[in-house]
Short mmCIF file of C-alpha atoms and ligand atoms in Angstrom, two decimals:
data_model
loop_
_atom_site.label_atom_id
_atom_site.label_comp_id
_atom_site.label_asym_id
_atom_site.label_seq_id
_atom_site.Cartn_x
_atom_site.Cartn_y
_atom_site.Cartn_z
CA UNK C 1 -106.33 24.93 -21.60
CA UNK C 2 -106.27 28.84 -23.05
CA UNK C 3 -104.89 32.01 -21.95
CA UNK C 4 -108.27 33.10 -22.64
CA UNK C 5 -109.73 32.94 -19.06
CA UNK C 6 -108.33 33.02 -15.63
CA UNK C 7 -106.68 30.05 -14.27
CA UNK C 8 -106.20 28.94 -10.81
CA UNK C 9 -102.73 28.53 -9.84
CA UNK C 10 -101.36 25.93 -10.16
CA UNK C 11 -99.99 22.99 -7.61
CA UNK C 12 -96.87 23.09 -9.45
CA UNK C 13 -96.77 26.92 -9.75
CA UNK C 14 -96.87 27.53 -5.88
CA UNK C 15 -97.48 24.85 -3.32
CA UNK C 16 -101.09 24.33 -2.58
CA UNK C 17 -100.56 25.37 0.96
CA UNK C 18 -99.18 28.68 -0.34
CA UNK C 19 -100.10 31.94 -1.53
CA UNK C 20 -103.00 33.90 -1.22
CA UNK C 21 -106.58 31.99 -0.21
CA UNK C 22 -108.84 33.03 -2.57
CA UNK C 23 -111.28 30.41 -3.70
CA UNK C 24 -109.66 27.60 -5.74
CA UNK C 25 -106.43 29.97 -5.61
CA UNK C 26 -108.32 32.21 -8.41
CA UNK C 27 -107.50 35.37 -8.73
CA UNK C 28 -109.05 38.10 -7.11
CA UNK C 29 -110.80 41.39 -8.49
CA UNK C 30 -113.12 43.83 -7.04
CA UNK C 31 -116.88 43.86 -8.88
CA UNK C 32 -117.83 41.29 -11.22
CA UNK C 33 -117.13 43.25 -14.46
CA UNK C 34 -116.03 41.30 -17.11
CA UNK C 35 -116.97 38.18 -15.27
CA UNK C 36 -119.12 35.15 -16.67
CA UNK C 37 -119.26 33.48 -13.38
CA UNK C 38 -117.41 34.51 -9.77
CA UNK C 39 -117.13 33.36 -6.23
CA UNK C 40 -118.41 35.47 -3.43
CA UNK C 41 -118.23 34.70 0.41
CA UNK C 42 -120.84 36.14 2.60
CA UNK C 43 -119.48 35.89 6.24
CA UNK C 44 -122.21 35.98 8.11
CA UNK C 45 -124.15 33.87 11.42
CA UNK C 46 -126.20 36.81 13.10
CA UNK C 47 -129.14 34.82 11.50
CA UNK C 48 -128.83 31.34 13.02
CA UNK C 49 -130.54 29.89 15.90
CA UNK C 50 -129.05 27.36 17.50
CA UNK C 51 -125.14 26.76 17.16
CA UNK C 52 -123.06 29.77 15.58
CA UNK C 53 -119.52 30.13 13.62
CA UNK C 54 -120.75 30.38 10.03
CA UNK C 55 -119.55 33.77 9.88
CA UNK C 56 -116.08 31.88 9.64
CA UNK C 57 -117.44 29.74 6.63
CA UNK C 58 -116.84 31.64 3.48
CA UNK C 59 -112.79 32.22 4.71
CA UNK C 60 -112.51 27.98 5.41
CA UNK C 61 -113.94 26.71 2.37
CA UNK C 62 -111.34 29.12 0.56
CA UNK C 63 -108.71 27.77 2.62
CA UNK C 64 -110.18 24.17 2.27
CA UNK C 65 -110.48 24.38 -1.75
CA UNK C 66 -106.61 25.25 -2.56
CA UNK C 67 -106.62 21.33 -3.19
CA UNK C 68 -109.01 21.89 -5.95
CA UNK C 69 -107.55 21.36 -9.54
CA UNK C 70 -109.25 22.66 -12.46
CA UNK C 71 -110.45 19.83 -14.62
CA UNK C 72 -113.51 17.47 -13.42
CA UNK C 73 -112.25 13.88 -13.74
CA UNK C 74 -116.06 12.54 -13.56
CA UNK C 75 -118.02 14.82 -15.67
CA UNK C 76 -115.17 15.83 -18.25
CA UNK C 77 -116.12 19.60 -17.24
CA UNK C 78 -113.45 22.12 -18.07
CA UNK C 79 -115.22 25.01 -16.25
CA UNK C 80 -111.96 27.24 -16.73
CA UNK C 81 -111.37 26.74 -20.87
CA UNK C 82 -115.10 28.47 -20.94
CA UNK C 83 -115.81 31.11 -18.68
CA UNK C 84 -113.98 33.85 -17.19
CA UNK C 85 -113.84 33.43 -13.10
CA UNK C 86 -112.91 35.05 -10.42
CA UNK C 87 -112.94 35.55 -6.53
CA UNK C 88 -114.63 39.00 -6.26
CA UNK C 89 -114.64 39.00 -1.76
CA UNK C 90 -117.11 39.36 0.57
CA UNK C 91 -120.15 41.20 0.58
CA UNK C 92 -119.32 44.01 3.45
CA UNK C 93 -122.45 42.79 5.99
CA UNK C 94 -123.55 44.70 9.10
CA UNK C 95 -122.67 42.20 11.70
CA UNK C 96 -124.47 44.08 14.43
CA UNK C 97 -127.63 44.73 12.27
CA UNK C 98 -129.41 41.38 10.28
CA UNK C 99 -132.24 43.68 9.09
CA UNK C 100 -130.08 46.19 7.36
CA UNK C 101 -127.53 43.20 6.18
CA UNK C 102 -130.35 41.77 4.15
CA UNK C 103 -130.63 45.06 2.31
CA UNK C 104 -126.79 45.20 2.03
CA UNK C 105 -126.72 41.79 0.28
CA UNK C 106 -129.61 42.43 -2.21
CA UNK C 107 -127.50 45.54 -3.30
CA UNK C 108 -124.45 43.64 -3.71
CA UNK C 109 -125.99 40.87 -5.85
CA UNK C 110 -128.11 43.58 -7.74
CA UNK C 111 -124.11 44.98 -9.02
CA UNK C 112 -123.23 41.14 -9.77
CA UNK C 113 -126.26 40.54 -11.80
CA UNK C 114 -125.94 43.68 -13.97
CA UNK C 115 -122.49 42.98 -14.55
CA UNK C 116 -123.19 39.61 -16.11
CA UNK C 117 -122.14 37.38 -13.69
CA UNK C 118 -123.18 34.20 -12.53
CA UNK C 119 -123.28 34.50 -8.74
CA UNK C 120 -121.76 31.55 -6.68
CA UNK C 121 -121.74 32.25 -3.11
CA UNK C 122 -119.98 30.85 0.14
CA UNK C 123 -121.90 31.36 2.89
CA UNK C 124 -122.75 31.91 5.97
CA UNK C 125 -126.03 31.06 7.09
CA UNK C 126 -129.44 30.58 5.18
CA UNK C 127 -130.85 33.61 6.04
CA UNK C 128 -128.56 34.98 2.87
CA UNK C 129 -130.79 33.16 0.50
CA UNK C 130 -133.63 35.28 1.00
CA UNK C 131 -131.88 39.13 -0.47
CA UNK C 132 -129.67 36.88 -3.05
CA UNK C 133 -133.40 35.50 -4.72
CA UNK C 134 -134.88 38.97 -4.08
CA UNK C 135 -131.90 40.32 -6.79
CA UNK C 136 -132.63 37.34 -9.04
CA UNK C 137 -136.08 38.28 -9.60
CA UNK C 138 -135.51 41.59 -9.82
CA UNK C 139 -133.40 40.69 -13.03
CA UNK C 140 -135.07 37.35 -13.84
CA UNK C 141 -139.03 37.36 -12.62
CA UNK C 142 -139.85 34.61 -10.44
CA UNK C 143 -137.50 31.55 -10.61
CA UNK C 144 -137.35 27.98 -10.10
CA UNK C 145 -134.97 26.46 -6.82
CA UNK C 146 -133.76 23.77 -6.52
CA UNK C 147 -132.82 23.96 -2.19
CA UNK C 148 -131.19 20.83 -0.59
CA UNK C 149 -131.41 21.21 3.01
CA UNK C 150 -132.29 18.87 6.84
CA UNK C 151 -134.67 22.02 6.76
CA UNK C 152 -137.33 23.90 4.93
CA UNK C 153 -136.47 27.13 6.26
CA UNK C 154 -140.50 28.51 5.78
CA UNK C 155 -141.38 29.24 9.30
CA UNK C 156 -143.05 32.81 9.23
CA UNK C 157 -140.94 33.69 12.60
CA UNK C 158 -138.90 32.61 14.64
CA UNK C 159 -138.34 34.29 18.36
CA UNK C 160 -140.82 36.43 17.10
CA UNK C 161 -138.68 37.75 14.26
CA UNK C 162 -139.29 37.61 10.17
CA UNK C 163 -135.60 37.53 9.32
CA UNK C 164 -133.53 34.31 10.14
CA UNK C 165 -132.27 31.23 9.07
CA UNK C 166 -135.23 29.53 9.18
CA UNK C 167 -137.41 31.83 7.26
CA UNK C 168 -135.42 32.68 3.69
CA UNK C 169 -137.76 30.66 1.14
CA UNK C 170 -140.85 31.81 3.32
CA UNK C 171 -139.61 35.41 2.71
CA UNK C 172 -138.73 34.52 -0.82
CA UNK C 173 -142.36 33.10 -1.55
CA UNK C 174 -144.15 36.16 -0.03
CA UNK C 175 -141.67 38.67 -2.60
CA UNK C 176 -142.93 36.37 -5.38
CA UNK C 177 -139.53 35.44 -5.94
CA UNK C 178 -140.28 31.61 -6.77
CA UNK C 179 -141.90 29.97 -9.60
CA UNK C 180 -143.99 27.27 -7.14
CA UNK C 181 -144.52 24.35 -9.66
CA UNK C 182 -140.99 24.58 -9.81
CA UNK C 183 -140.01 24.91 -5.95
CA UNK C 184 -138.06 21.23 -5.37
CA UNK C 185 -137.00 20.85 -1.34
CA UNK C 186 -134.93 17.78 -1.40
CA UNK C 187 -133.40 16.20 1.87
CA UNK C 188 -136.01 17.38 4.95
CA UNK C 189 -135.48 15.09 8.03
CA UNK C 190 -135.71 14.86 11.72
CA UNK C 191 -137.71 16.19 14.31
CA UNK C 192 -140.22 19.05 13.86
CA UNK C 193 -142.89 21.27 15.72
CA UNK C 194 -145.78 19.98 13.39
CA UNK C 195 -146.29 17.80 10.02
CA UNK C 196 -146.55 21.40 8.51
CA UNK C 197 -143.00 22.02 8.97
CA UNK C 198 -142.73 20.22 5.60
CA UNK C 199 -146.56 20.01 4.14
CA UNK C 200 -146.81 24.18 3.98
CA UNK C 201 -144.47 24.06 0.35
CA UNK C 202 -146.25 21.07 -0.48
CA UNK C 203 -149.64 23.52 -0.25
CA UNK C 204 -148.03 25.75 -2.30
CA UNK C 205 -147.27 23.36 -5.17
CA UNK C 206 -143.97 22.72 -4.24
CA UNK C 207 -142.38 19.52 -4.44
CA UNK C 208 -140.68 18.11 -0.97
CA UNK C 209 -138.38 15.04 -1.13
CA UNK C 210 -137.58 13.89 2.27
CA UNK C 211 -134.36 12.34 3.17
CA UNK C 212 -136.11 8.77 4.08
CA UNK C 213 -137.32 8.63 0.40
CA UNK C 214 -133.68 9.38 -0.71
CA UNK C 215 -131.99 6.61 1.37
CA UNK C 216 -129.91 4.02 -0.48
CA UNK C 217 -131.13 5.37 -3.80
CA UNK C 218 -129.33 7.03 -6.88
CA UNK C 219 -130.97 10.40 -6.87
CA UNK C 220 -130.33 10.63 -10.69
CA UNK C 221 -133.53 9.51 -11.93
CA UNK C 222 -134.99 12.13 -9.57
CA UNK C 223 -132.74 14.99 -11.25
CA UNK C 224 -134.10 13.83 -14.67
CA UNK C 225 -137.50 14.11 -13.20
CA UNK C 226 -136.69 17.95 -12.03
CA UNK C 227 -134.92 19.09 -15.43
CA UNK C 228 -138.15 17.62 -17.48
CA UNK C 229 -140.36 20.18 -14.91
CA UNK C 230 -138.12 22.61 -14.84
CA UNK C 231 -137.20 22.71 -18.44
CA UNK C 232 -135.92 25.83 -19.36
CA UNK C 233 -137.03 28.13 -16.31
CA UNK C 234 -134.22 30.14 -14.84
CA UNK C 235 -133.04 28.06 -11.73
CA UNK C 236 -131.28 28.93 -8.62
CA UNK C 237 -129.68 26.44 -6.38
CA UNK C 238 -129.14 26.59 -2.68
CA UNK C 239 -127.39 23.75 -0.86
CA UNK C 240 -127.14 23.98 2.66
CA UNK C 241 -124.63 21.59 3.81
CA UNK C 242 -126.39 20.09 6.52
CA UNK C 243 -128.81 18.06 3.79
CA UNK C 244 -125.42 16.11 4.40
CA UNK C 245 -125.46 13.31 7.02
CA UNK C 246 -123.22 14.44 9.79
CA UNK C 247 -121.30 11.48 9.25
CA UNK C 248 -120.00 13.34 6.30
CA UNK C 249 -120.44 16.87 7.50
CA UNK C 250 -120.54 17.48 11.12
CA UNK C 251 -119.13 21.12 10.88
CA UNK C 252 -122.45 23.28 11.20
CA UNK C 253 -124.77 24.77 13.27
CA UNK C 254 -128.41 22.54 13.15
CA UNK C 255 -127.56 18.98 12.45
CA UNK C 256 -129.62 16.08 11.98
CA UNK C 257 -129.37 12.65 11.57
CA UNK C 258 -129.79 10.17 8.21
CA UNK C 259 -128.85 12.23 5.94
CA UNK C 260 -127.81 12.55 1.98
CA UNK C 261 -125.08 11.25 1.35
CA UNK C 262 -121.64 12.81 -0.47
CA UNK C 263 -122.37 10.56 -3.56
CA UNK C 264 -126.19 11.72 -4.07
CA UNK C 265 -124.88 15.38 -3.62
CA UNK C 266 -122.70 15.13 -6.68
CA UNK C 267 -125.61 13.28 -7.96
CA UNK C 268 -128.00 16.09 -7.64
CA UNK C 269 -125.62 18.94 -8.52
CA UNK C 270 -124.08 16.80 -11.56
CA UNK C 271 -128.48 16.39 -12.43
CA UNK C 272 -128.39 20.14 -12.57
CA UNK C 273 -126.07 20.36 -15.85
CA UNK C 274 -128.29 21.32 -19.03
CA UNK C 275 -130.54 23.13 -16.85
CA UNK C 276 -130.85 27.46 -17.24
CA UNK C 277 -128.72 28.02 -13.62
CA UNK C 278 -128.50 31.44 -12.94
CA UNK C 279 -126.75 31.41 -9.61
CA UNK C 280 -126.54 28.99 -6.26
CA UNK C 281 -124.86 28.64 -2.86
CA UNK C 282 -123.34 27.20 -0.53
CA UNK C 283 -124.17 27.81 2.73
CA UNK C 284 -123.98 26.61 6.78
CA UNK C 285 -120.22 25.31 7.28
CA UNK C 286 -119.67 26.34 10.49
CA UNK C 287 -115.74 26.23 11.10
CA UNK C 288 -115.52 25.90 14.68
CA UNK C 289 -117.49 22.82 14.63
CA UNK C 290 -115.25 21.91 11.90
CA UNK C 291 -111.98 20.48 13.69
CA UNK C 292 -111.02 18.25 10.31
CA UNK C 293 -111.67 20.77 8.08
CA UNK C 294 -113.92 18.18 6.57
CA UNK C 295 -117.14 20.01 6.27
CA UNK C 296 -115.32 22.87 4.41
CA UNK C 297 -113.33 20.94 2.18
CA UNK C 298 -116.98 19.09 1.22
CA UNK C 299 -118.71 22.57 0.80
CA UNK C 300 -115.28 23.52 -1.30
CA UNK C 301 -115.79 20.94 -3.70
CA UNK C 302 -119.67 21.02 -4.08
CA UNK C 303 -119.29 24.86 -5.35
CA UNK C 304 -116.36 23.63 -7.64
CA UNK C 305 -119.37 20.94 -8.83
CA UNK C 306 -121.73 24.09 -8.93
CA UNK C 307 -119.70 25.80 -11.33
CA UNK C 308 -118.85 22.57 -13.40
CA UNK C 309 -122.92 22.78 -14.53
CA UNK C 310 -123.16 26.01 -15.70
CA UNK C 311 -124.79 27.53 -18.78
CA UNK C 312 -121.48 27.46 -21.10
CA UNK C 313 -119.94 24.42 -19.54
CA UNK C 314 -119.50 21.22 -21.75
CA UNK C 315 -120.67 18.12 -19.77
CA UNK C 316 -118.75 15.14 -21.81
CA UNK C 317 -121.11 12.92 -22.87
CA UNK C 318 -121.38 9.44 -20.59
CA UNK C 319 -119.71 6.76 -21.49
MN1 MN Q 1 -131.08 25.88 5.59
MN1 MN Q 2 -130.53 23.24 7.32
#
């Protein structure tokens, strides 16, 4: 460990159930200046369609993570000896206005981004996605994704309207935001309105792994699969947490049955080291739903995971 970087505090320091909930007890600054990598909630549900409370998310899974320590047992990842890290808030949305909250995001990640930092963000619902790629590209050119997800969040509308949390990659695609070849939808289950739900990325080149072809399978050799496509293309990863089986994670707003399990998450996120991230999320926990605090505690330690594989990071090498 240095004095180089910030360091969360410690479970001897303070007990775990004290002091201020930031994410992983980090500190907390305003901006990303100075930053290689920071934490950012986005409380926000005025995009989802059926069950609501991910507005709640971003403050649960900071609450949830103060359990977190800061070396990865599995992976050897020492994400705090190598980049500086911080909580930097929430992005100040317009909860009576989605339209105008999109624009507020994309202005908020466009500060990140020029500051350096390597966004990762606690959502809130998907609809978020859509502004966060719009900065990326804006700084990066199209980029490759890598979105686990029960959905593919394409439809052109829904209720009539172009902005939801069904519609962020569709949005995303029609800004020219994604690299297609390298567009990678892994998880889709359940029950749609047509086989086009899932087949329109397909006719755009990208690649859709449902969750039926991911059952009672290491997902690794899939990740090498991605990260020999992807090469060295930037990447940005969004994870809703509802890919999850609701076994695992019942706390959000859209479930569906047969899902990915907790193992093949760290799989796929764990697959992602080596590759050029530039940013990811974590979106859908939906706290009131959430009695355990399961769901949020899951979602806590999958953006720990996220920023475990970043650019920077030493991955120790398997044994
Ligand atoms: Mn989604
Ligand atoms: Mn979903």
């Amino acid at each position: 460990m240095t004095d180089r970087f910030n360091q969360p505090l410690g479970g001897n320091d303070m007990p775990r159930f004290g002091g201020p909930a930031s994410m992983m007890r980090l500190p907390v600054q305003t901006g990303a200046a100075g930053l290689d990598a920071c934490f950012i909630g986005i409380p926000m549900d005025i995009g989802t369609s059926n069950r609501p409370g991910t507005r709640l998310g971003p403050r649960q899974i900071r609450a949830e993570s103060c359990m977190l320590r800061p070396y990865n047992m599995a992976t050897g990842a020492a994400p705090f000896d190598h980049l500086q890290v911080a909580d930097i808030g929430d992005v100040p949305i317009n909860t009576f206005d989605l339209k105008k909250s999109i624009d507020i995001i994309a202005a908020h990640y466009r500060e990140v981004l020029a500051a350096g930092a390597l966004p990762l963000t606690l959502g809130g619902d998907h609809t978020l996605t859509w502004p966060i790629l719009r900065a990326m590209r804006e700084k990066h050119g199209p980029v490759a994704l890598i979105h686990i997800d029960a959905h593919a969040d394409i439809n052109d509308t829904m209720f009539g309207e172009s902005v939801a949390h069904g519609c962020p990659f569709r949005r995303a695609w029609e800004e020219g935001c994604l690299i297609n070849e390298n567009v990678f939808q892994i998880g889709l289950r359940g029950t749609g309105y047509s086989p086009e739900d899932f087949d329109w990325g397909r006719k755009q080149g990208w690649t859709v792994v449902q969750a039926e072809a991911c059952w009672h399978k290491s997902l690794t050799p899939l990740m090498a699969d991605i990260r020999a496509q992807i090469g060295a293309a930037p990447v940005y990863i969004s994870f809703d947490i509802d890919s999850l089986d609701p076994a695992f994670a019942p706390g959000t707003g859209t479930v569906e049955i047969g899902g990915l399990t907790i193992w093949q998450a760290l799989e796929i996120i764990r697959g992602c080291a080596g590759l050029n991230v530039i940013g990811a999320d974590l979106v859908e926990v939906s706290p009131p739903y959430d009695p355990s605090g399961n769901t949020a505690l899951i979602g806590a330690n999958l953006l720990y995971e996220m920023l475990c594989i970043l650019p920077g990071v030493p991955q120790r090498a398997p044994a």
